[in-house]
mmCIF file of C-alpha atoms in Angstrom:
data_model
loop_
_atom_site.group_PDB
_atom_site.id
_atom_site.type_symbol
_atom_site.label_atom_id
_atom_site.label_comp_id
_atom_site.label_asym_id
_atom_site.label_seq_id
_atom_site.Cartn_x
_atom_site.Cartn_y
_atom_site.Cartn_z
ATOM 1 C CA MET A 1 -0.324 0.086 0.330
ATOM 2 C CA ASN A 2 2.890 2.305 0.952
ATOM 3 C CA THR A 3 4.697 1.957 -2.248
ATOM 4 C CA VAL A 4 1.311 3.086 -4.280
ATOM 5 C CA ALA A 5 0.703 5.968 -2.520
ATOM 6 C CA ARG A 6 4.642 6.786 -3.024
ATOM 7 C CA ARG A 7 4.163 5.971 -6.405
ATOM 8 C CA ILE A 8 0.944 8.059 -7.175
ATOM 9 C CA GLY A 9 2.886 10.752 -4.969
ATOM 10 C CA ARG A 10 5.870 10.798 -7.324
ATOM 11 C CA SER A 11 3.335 10.822 -10.454
ATOM 12 C CA LEU A 12 1.608 13.662 -8.974
ATOM 13 C CA ALA A 13 4.606 15.746 -8.347
ATOM 14 C CA LEU A 14 6.080 15.736 -11.762
ATOM 15 C CA VAL A 15 2.544 15.904 -13.514
ATOM 16 C CA LEU A 16 0.552 18.591 -11.533
ATOM 17 C CA PRO A 17 2.895 21.505 -11.975
ATOM 18 C CA VAL A 18 3.180 20.495 -16.018
ATOM 19 C CA VAL A 19 -0.752 21.023 -15.637
ATOM 20 C CA LEU A 20 -0.705 24.280 -13.675
ATOM 21 C CA VAL A 21 1.830 25.804 -16.077
ATOM 22 C CA LEU A 22 0.137 24.457 -19.016
ATOM 23 C CA SER A 23 -3.193 25.755 -17.749
ATOM 24 C CA GLY A 24 -1.851 29.269 -17.088
ATOM 25 C CA THR A 25 -0.046 29.465 -20.250
ATOM 26 C CA LEU A 26 -3.648 28.537 -21.997
ATOM 27 C CA ALA A 27 -5.214 31.527 -19.456
ATOM 28 C CA VAL A 28 -3.064 34.179 -21.413
ATOM 29 C CA THR A 29 -5.353 36.396 -23.827
ATOM 30 C CA ARG A 30 -2.657 38.343 -25.704
ATOM 31 C CA VAL A 31 0.854 38.544 -26.588
ATOM 32 C CA ALA A 32 2.395 41.936 -27.756
ATOM 33 C CA TRP A 33 4.709 40.529 -30.400
ATOM 34 C CA SER A 34 5.737 43.263 -32.186
ATOM 35 C CA THR A 35 5.768 47.110 -31.366
ATOM 36 C CA SER A 36 3.532 49.450 -33.244
ATOM 37 C CA GLY A 37 6.095 51.301 -35.352
ATOM 38 C CA SER A 38 7.286 49.851 -38.415
ATOM 39 C CA GLU A 39 10.395 47.998 -37.945
ATOM 40 C CA SER A 40 12.449 46.041 -40.643
ATOM 41 C CA VAL A 41 14.434 43.040 -40.072
ATOM 42 C CA LEU A 42 17.931 42.869 -41.866
ATOM 43 C CA ALA A 43 19.670 39.275 -42.638
ATOM 44 C CA ALA A 44 23.141 39.122 -41.388
ATOM 45 C CA SER A 45 25.641 39.699 -43.819
ATOM 46 C CA SER A 46 27.670 36.894 -45.247
ATOM 47 C CA ALA A 47 30.859 38.649 -44.186
ATOM 48 C CA ARG A 48 29.839 38.557 -40.654
ATOM 49 C CA ALA A 49 28.126 35.135 -40.803
ATOM 50 C CA SER A 50 31.871 33.485 -41.845
ATOM 51 C CA SER A 51 34.120 35.652 -39.622
ATOM 52 C CA ALA A 52 35.931 33.040 -36.836
ATOM 53 C CA ALA A 53 35.705 35.288 -34.211
ATOM 54 C CA ALA A 54 31.749 36.716 -34.439
ATOM 55 C CA PRO A 55 30.363 37.960 -31.350
ATOM 56 C CA ARG A 56 28.252 35.942 -29.337
ATOM 57 C CA ARG A 57 24.667 36.016 -30.027
ATOM 58 C CA ALA A 58 21.737 37.861 -27.681
ATOM 59 C CA HIS A 59 20.178 34.307 -26.748
ATOM 60 C CA GLU A 60 23.641 32.864 -25.409
ATOM 61 C CA LEU A 61 24.661 36.079 -23.511
ATOM 62 C CA LEU A 62 21.056 35.961 -22.221
ATOM 63 C CA ARG A 63 21.236 32.293 -21.392
ATOM 64 C CA ASP A 64 24.522 32.768 -19.608
ATOM 65 C CA ARG A 65 23.080 35.814 -17.726
ATOM 66 C CA LEU A 66 20.057 34.062 -16.469
ATOM 67 C CA VAL A 67 21.665 30.754 -15.472
ATOM 68 C CA ALA A 68 24.078 32.816 -13.399
ATOM 69 C CA GLU A 69 21.252 34.408 -12.084
ATOM 70 C CA LEU A 70 19.503 31.224 -11.299
ATOM 71 C CA ARG A 71 22.546 30.279 -9.224
ATOM 72 C CA GLU A 72 22.810 33.630 -7.342
ATOM 73 C CA LYS A 73 19.487 33.590 -6.251
ATOM 74 C CA ASP A 74 16.663 31.543 -7.451
ATOM 75 C CA PRO A 75 14.846 30.128 -10.798
ATOM 76 C CA GLY A 76 11.661 32.059 -10.214
ATOM 77 C CA VAL A 77 13.786 35.631 -10.435
ATOM 78 C CA ALA A 78 15.427 33.990 -13.761
ATOM 79 C CA LEU A 79 11.922 33.128 -15.140
ATOM 80 C CA THR A 80 10.688 36.606 -14.350
ATOM 81 C CA HIS A 81 13.682 38.194 -16.126
ATOM 82 C CA LEU A 82 13.508 35.821 -19.578
ATOM 83 C CA GLN A 83 9.810 36.774 -19.783
ATOM 84 C CA GLU A 84 10.510 40.485 -19.374
ATOM 85 C CA GLU A 85 13.393 39.892 -22.198
ATOM 86 C CA VAL A 86 10.900 38.008 -24.523
ATOM 87 C CA ASN A 87 8.218 40.767 -24.072
ATOM 88 C CA ARG A 88 10.843 43.395 -24.304
ATOM 89 C CA ARG A 89 12.977 41.808 -27.604
ATOM 90 C CA PRO A 90 10.429 39.611 -29.384
ATOM 91 C CA SER A 91 13.124 38.102 -31.732
ATOM 92 C CA LEU A 92 14.411 36.221 -28.476
ATOM 93 C CA ALA A 93 11.294 34.339 -28.480
ATOM 94 C CA ALA A 94 12.297 31.909 -31.059
ATOM 95 C CA HIS A 95 15.159 30.929 -28.474
ATOM 96 C CA CYS A 96 12.487 30.878 -25.203
ATOM 97 C CA VAL A 97 11.431 27.220 -24.995
ATOM 98 C CA SER A 98 15.359 26.169 -25.099
ATOM 99 C CA LEU A 99 16.410 29.253 -22.872
ATOM 100 C CA ALA A 100 13.685 27.982 -19.952
ATOM 101 C CA ARG A 101 14.827 24.201 -20.577
ATOM 102 C CA THR A 102 18.343 25.498 -19.502
ATOM 103 C CA LEU A 103 16.917 27.158 -16.487
ATOM 104 C CA GLY A 104 15.170 24.047 -15.540
ATOM 105 C CA ARG A 105 18.039 21.736 -15.535
ATOM 106 C CA ALA A 106 20.174 24.123 -13.766
ATOM 107 C CA ALA A 107 17.280 24.495 -11.127
ATOM 108 C CA VAL A 108 17.600 20.568 -10.962
ATOM 109 C CA ALA A 109 21.286 20.892 -10.491
ATOM 110 C CA LYS A 110 20.916 23.713 -7.499
ATOM 111 C CA TYR A 111 18.066 22.593 -5.837
ATOM 112 C CA GLY A 112 16.875 18.916 -6.743
ATOM 113 C CA PRO A 113 14.036 18.009 -8.920
ATOM 114 C CA ARG A 114 11.137 18.450 -6.265
ATOM 115 C CA GLU A 115 12.343 21.694 -5.279
ATOM 116 C CA ALA A 116 12.902 23.000 -8.390
ATOM 117 C CA GLN A 117 10.024 22.068 -9.724
ATOM 118 C CA LYS A 118 7.899 24.225 -6.977
ATOM 119 C CA PHE A 119 9.477 27.352 -9.556
ATOM 120 C CA ALA A 120 7.706 26.418 -12.486
ATOM 121 C CA ARG A 121 5.772 29.340 -14.292
ATOM 122 C CA PRO A 122 4.059 29.916 -17.301
ATOM 123 C CA VAL A 123 6.951 31.057 -19.229
ATOM 124 C CA CYS A 124 7.400 29.637 -22.923
ATOM 125 C CA ASP A 125 5.035 27.064 -22.123
ATOM 126 C CA THR A 126 5.800 24.413 -20.322
ATOM 127 C CA ALA A 127 9.935 24.517 -21.216
ATOM 128 C CA PHE A 128 10.662 25.038 -17.858
ATOM 129 C CA ALA A 129 8.940 21.883 -16.038
ATOM 130 C CA ALA A 130 10.184 19.661 -18.759
ATOM 131 C CA GLY A 131 13.801 20.703 -18.282
ATOM 132 C CA VAL A 132 13.477 19.699 -14.566
ATOM 133 C CA ALA A 133 11.657 16.529 -16.036
ATOM 134 C CA GLN A 134 14.441 15.701 -18.323
ATOM 135 C CA GLN A 135 17.017 16.894 -15.817
ATOM 136 C CA ALA A 136 15.434 14.502 -13.046
ATOM 137 C CA GLN A 137 15.224 11.360 -15.551
ATOM 138 C CA ARG A 138 19.039 12.050 -16.793
ATOM 139 C CA GLY A 139 19.830 11.872 -12.679
ATOM 140 C CA ARG A 140 17.731 8.338 -12.144
#
């Protein structure tokens, strides 16, 4: 009996936060993906793309900053700043899922799977929760 309850508890511990995050994401009614002004999108020049010492991309810099922030403070702060950056710079939306998963993995490394899951939020759908679950599976 005790093992059955334990299995149900573990399953709920992993599934319930994902459901809560997903339901929160679905509750969002409007996201401003672009500004009201007309903006043009420019492709990178071939000279820049082929340079060996190309500067790091914005999403890579953001990822490093957010992971450092997560380690210094907590995942909730990092997730809030991720959402703010994606709102401020819509071009980062394409990288939001991978950034949130990275934060989920880093949260498991710092707090463990159970504690890390408590920080899940509806940022980039359920990517943070997926990163936590993915890292928890690797740890077994």
